[in-house]
Coordinates of C-alpha atoms in Angstrom, one line a residue:
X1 CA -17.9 41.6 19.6
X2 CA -15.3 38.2 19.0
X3 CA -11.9 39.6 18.6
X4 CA -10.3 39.1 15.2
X5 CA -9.0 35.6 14.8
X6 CA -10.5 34.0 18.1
X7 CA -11.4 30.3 17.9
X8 CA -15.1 29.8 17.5
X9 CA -16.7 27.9 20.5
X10 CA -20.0 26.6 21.2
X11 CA -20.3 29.7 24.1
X12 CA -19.5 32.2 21.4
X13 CA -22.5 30.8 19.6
X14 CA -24.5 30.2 22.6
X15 CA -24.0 33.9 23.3
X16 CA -24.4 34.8 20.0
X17 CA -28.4 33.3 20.1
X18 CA -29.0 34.1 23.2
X19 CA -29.4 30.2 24.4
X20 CA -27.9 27.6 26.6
X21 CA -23.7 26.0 26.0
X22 CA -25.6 22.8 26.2
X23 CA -28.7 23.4 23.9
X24 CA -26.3 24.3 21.1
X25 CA -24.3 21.4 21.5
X26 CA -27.2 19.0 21.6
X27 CA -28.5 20.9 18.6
X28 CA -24.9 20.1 16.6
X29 CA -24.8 16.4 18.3
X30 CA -28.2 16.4 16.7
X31 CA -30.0 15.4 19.9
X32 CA -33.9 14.8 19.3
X33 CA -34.2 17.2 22.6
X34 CA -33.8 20.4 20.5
X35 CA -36.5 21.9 18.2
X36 CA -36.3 21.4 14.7
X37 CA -36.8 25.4 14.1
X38 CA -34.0 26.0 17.0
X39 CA -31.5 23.4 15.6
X40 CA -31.7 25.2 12.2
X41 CA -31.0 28.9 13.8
X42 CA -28.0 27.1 15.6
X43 CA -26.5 25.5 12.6
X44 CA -27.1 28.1 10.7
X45 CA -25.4 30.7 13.1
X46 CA -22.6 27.7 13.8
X47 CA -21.7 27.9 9.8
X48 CA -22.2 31.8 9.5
X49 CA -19.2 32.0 12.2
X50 CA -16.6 29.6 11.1
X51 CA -17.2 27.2 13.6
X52 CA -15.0 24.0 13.6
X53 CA -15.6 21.0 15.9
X54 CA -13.1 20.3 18.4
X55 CA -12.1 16.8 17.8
X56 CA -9.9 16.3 21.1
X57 CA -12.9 18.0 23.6
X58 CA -15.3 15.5 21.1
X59 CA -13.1 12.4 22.1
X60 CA -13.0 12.9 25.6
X61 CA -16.3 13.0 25.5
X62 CA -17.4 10.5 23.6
X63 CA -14.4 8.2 24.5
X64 CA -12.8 8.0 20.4
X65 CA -10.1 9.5 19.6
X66 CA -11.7 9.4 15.5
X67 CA -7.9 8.8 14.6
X68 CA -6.5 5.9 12.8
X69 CA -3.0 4.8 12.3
X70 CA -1.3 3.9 9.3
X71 CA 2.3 2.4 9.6
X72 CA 4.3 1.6 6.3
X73 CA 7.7 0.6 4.9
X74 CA 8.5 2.9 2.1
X75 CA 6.1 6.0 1.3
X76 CA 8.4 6.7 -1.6
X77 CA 7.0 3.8 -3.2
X78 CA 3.9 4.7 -5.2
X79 CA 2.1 1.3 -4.3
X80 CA 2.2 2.8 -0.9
X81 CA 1.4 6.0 -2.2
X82 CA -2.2 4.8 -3.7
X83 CA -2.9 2.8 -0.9
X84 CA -2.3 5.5 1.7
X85 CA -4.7 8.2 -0.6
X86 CA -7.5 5.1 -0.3
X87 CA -6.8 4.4 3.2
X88 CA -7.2 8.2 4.1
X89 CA -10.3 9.0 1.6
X90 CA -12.5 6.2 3.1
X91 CA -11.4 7.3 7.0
X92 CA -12.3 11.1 6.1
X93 CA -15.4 10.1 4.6
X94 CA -16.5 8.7 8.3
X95 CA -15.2 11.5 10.6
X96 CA -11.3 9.8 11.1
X97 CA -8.3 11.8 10.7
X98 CA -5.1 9.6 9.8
X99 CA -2.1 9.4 11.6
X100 CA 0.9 8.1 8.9
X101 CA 4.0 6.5 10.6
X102 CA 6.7 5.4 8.4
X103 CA 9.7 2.3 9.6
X104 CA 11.5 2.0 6.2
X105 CA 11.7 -1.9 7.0
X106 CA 13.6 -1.2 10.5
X107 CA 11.6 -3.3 13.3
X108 CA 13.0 -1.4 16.1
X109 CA 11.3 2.0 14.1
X110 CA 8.3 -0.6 13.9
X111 CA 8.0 -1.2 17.5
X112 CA 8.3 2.6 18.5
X113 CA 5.5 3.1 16.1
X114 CA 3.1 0.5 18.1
X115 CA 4.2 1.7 20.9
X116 CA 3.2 5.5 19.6
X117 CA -0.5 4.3 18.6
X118 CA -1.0 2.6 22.1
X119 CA 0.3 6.0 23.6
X120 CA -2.3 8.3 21.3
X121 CA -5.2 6.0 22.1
X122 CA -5.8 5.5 18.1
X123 CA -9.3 3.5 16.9
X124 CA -7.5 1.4 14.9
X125 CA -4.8 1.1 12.9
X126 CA -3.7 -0.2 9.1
X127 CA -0.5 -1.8 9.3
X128 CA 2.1 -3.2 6.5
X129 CA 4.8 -5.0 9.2
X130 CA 8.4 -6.1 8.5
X131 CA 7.7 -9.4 9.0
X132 CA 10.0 -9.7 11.9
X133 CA 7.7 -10.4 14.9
X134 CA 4.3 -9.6 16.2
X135 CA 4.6 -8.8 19.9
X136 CA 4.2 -5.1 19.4
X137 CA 0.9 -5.7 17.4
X138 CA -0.3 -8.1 19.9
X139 CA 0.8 -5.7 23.1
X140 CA -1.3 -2.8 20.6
X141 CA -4.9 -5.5 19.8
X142 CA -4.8 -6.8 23.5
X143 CA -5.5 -3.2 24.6
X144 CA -8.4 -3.0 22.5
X145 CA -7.1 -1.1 19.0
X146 CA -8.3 -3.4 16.1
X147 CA -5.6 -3.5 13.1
X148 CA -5.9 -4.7 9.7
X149 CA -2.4 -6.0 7.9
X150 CA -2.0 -5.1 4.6
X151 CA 0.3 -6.4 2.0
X152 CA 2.1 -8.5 3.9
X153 CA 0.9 -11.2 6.7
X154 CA 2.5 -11.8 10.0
X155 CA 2.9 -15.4 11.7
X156 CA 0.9 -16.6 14.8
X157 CA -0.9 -13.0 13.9
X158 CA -4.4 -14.0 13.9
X159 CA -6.0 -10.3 12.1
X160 CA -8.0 -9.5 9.0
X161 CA -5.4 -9.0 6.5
X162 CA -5.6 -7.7 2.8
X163 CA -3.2 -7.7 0.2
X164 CA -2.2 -8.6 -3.9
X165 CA -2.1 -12.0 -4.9
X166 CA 1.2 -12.0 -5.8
X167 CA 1.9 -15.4 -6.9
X168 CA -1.0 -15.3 -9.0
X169 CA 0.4 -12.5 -10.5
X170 CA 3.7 -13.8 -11.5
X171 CA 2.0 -16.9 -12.3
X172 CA -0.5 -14.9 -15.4
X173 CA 2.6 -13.4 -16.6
X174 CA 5.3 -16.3 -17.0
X175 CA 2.6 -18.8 -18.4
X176 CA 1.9 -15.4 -20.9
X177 CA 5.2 -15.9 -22.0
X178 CA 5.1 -19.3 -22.4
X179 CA 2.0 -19.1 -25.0
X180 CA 4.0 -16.2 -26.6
X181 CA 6.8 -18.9 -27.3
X182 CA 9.3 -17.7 -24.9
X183 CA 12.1 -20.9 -25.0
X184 CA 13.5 -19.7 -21.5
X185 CA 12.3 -17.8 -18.9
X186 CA 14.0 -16.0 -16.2
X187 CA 13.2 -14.1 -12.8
X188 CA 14.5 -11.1 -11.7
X189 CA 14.0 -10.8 -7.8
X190 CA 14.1 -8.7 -4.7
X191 CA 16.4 -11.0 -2.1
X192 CA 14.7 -9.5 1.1
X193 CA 12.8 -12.3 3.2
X194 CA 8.8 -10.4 2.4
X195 CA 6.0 -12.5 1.7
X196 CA 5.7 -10.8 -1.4
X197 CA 8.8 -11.7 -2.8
X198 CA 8.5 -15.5 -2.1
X199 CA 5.3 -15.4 -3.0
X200 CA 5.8 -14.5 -6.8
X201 CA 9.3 -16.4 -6.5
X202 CA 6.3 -19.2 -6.0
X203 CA 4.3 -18.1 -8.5
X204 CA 7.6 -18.6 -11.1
X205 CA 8.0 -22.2 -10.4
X206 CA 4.4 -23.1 -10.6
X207 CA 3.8 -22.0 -13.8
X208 CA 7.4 -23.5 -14.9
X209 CA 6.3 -26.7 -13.3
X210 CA 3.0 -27.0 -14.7
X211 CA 4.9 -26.3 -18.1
X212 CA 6.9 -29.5 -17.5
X213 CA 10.1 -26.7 -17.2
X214 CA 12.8 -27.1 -14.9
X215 CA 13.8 -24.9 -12.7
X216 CA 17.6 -24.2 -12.9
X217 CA 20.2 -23.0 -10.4
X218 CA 20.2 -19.8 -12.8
X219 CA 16.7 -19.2 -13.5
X220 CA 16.0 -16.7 -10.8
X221 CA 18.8 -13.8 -10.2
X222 CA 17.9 -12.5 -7.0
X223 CA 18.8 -8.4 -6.6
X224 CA 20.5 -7.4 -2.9
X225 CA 18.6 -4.4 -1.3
X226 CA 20.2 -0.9 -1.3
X227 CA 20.6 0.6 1.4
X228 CA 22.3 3.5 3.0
X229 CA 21.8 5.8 6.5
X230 CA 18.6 7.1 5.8
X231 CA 16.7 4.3 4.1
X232 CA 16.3 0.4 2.4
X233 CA 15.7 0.5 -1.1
X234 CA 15.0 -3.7 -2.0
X235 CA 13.4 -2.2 -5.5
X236 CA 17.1 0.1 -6.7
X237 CA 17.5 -0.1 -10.3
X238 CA 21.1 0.2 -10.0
X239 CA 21.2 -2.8 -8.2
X240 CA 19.2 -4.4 -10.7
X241 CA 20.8 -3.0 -13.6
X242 CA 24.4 -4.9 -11.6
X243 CA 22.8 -8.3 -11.7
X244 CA 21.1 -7.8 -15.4
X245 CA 24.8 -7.2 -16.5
X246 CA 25.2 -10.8 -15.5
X247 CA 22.0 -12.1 -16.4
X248 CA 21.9 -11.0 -20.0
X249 CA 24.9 -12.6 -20.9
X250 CA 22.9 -16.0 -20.2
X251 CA 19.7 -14.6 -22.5
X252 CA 19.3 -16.9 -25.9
X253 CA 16.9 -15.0 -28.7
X254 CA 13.9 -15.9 -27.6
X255 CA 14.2 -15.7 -23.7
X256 CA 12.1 -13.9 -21.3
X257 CA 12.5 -12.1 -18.1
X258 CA 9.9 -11.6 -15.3
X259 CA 11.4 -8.8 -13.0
X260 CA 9.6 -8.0 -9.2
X261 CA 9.8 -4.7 -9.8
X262 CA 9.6 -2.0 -12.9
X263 CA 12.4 -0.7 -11.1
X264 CA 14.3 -3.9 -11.8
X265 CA 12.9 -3.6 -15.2
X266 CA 14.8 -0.3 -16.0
X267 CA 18.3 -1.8 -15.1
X268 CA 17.4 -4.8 -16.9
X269 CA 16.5 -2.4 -20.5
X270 CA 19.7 -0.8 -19.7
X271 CA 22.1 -3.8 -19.5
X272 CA 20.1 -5.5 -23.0
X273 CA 20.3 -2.1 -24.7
X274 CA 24.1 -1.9 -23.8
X275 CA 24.7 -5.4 -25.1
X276 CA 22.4 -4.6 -28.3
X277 CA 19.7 -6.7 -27.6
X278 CA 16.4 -5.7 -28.8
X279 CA 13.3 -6.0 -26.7
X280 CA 11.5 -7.8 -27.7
X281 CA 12.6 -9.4 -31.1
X282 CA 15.4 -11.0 -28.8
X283 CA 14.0 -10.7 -25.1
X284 CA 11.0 -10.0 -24.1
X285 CA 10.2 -8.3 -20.3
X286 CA 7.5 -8.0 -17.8
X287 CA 7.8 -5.9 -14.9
X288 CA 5.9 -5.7 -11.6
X289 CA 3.8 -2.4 -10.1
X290 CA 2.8 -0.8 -13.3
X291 CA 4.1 2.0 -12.0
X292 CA 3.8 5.7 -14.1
X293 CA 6.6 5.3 -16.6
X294 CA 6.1 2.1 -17.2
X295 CA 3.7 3.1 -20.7
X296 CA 6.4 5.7 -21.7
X297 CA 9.8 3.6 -22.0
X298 CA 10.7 2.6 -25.0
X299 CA 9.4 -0.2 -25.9
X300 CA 6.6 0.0 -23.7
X301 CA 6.9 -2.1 -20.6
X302 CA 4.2 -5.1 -19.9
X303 CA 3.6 -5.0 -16.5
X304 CA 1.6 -6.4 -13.5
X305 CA -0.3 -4.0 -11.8
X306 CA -1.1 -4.6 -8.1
X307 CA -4.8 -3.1 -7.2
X308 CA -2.8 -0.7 -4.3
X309 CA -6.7 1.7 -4.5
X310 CA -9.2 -1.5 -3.6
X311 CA -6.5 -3.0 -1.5
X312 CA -6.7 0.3 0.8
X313 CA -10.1 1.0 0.2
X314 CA -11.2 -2.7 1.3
X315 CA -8.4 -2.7 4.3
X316 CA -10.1 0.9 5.7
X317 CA -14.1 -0.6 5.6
X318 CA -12.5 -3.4 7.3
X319 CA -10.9 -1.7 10.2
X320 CA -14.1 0.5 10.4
X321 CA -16.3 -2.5 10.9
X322 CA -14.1 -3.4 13.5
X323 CA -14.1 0.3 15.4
X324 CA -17.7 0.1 15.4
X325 CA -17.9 -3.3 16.8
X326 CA -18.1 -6.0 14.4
X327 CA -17.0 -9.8 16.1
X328 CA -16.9 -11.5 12.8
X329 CA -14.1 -13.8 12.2
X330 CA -10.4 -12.1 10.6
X331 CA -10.6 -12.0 7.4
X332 CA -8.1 -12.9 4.2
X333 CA -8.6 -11.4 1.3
X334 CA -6.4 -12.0 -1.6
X335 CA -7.4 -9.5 -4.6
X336 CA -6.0 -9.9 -7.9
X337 CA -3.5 -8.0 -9.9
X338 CA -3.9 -7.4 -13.7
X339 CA -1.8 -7.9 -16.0
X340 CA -0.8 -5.3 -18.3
X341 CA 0.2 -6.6 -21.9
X342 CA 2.5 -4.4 -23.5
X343 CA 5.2 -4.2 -26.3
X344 CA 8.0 -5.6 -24.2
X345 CA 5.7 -8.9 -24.2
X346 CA 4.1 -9.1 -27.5
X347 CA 1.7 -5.8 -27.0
X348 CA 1.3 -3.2 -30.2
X349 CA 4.5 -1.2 -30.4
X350 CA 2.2 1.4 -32.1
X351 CA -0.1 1.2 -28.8
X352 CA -0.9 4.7 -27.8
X353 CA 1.0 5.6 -24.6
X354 CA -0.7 5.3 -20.9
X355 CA -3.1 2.3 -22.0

């Protein structure tokens, strides 16, 4: 009789049918040298008792450790959030387990993470780097782990990468604005030196150029990260809400502001409603992330929204490809965001909330 809470092993169901250790294990590998009839019997007997797979005995085995790592920068932020549920999902769905590693945007934290993955013997690993070198990655690929960036690129980093089109993004919503009949436009911006920031910083000036606007020394206010001991915050809206105090004093009826963040976007609304300006009969606002509350402030707050779900989801099959053996060249895949028209940018005020 097993005693009461034992672990389930393939001898205790070897024992329990009266067969070989290794004919129930080929029977579970689903070797062709078991019998049909006797592979039923042991599966059946295997589920009957509980019986859970060892995933370290199956990687020394087989020479996988069916773990993936996942290094990010802020898991407070729900971008990350999605991407890490998509990440995860599409690993499960193939046998991986995920391993999460956070740096808060501290490259020593990032290079102790590398060095972590090496030490575990991980598949592969999904990465989103600080963007302050690449030796750690490179030390982690040359000995043999595959990694896919996502989000943000790295220099001399030659690796399939996925991430938002950013300056697209910020591109759709200024020249919005424009054909709304916005006189001014403004940008509200993380000053932390990302991709993704300069990217949409880019994606500003081309649509201002292509609208024969110039760019003034005032046009884009850029917002200092917060940080403390325990973490960076680039997307604070206190911080924001400090610089809007400034900016709104510069706002004519009729301007617009493009922030890199809805979190910027909340300080913004809270330095125009303390000055009594009205969005948007006076200014009207687009924020970045569409992030939950941006459909219940009042007015509703236009927004781009960053496809965090297919960015993870397309980052995952392309790190699995690689596990398994694919030699194709890296890829770069740039996927769009959408742009979420709401009141604060000429939407229905009377649109019903969530849309």
């Amino acid at each position: 009789m097993m005693r009461a809470g034992a672990r389930v092993t393939l001898k205790t169901i070897a024992e329990s049918l009266g067969v070989s250790v290794k004919t129930v294990s080929r029977a579970l590998a689903g070797k062709d040298s078991v019998g049909e009839e006797l592979r039923a019997r042991i599966r059946a007997e295997a589920d009957r008792l509980g019986y859970v797979p060892n995933s370290m005995a199956r990687s020394l085995v087989s020479g996988a450790a069916m773990t993936v790592g996942m290094v990010i920068t802020h898991p407070a932020n729900p971008f990350y959030a999605s991407l890490i549920s998509a990440v995860e999902e599409r690993c499960r769905a193939n046998g991986y387990s995920l391993l999460l590693m956070v740096t808060e945007e501290d490259l020593e934290t990032e290079r102790e993470a590398a060095e972590a993955l090496l030490r575990w013997g991980v598949d592969g690993a999904v990465a989103t780097p600080v963007q302050q070198g690449a030796e750690h990655w490179q030390r982690l690929r040359d000995s043999g782990v595959p990694i896919v960036l996502v989000n943000r690129g790295l220099e001399g980093f030659d690796s399939d990468f996925v991430g938002v089109d950013h300056e697209r993004g910020t591109y759709e919503a200024v020249s919005h604005l424009l054909g709304t009949g916005a006189t001014s436009i403004h940008l509200l911006e993380e000053d932390v030196p990302f991709s993704s920031a300069a990217d949409r910083r880019a994606g500003f000036h081309r649509a201002l150029t292509e609208h024969n606007i110039a760019v003034q020394d005032d046009t884009v206010t850029l917002v200092p990260p917060s940080t403390d001991e325990r973490r960076a915050l680039p997307w604070d809206p206190a911080a924001a809400y400090r610089c809007a105090q400034q900016l709104v004093s510069r706002l004519e009826p009729g301007a617009a502001v493009v922030t890199g963040s809805d979190y910027f976007a909340l300080g913004l609304y809270r330095a125009l409603a303390e000055k009594g300006i009205d969005v948007p009969a006076h200014v009207s606002v687009i924020g970045h992330g569409d992030l939950p509350f941006a459909a219940y402030l009042q007015p509703t707050l236009a927004s781009v929204r960053p496809p965090a779900d297919e960015i993870g989801a397309r980052a995952a099959e392309l790190l699995l490809e690689r596990i398994q053996g694919s030699t194709a060249p890296p890829a770069t895949i740039y996927l769009p965001p959408e742009l979420k028209i709401r009141a604060s940018a000429g939407g229905d005020r009377n649109e019903p909330r969530g849309k």
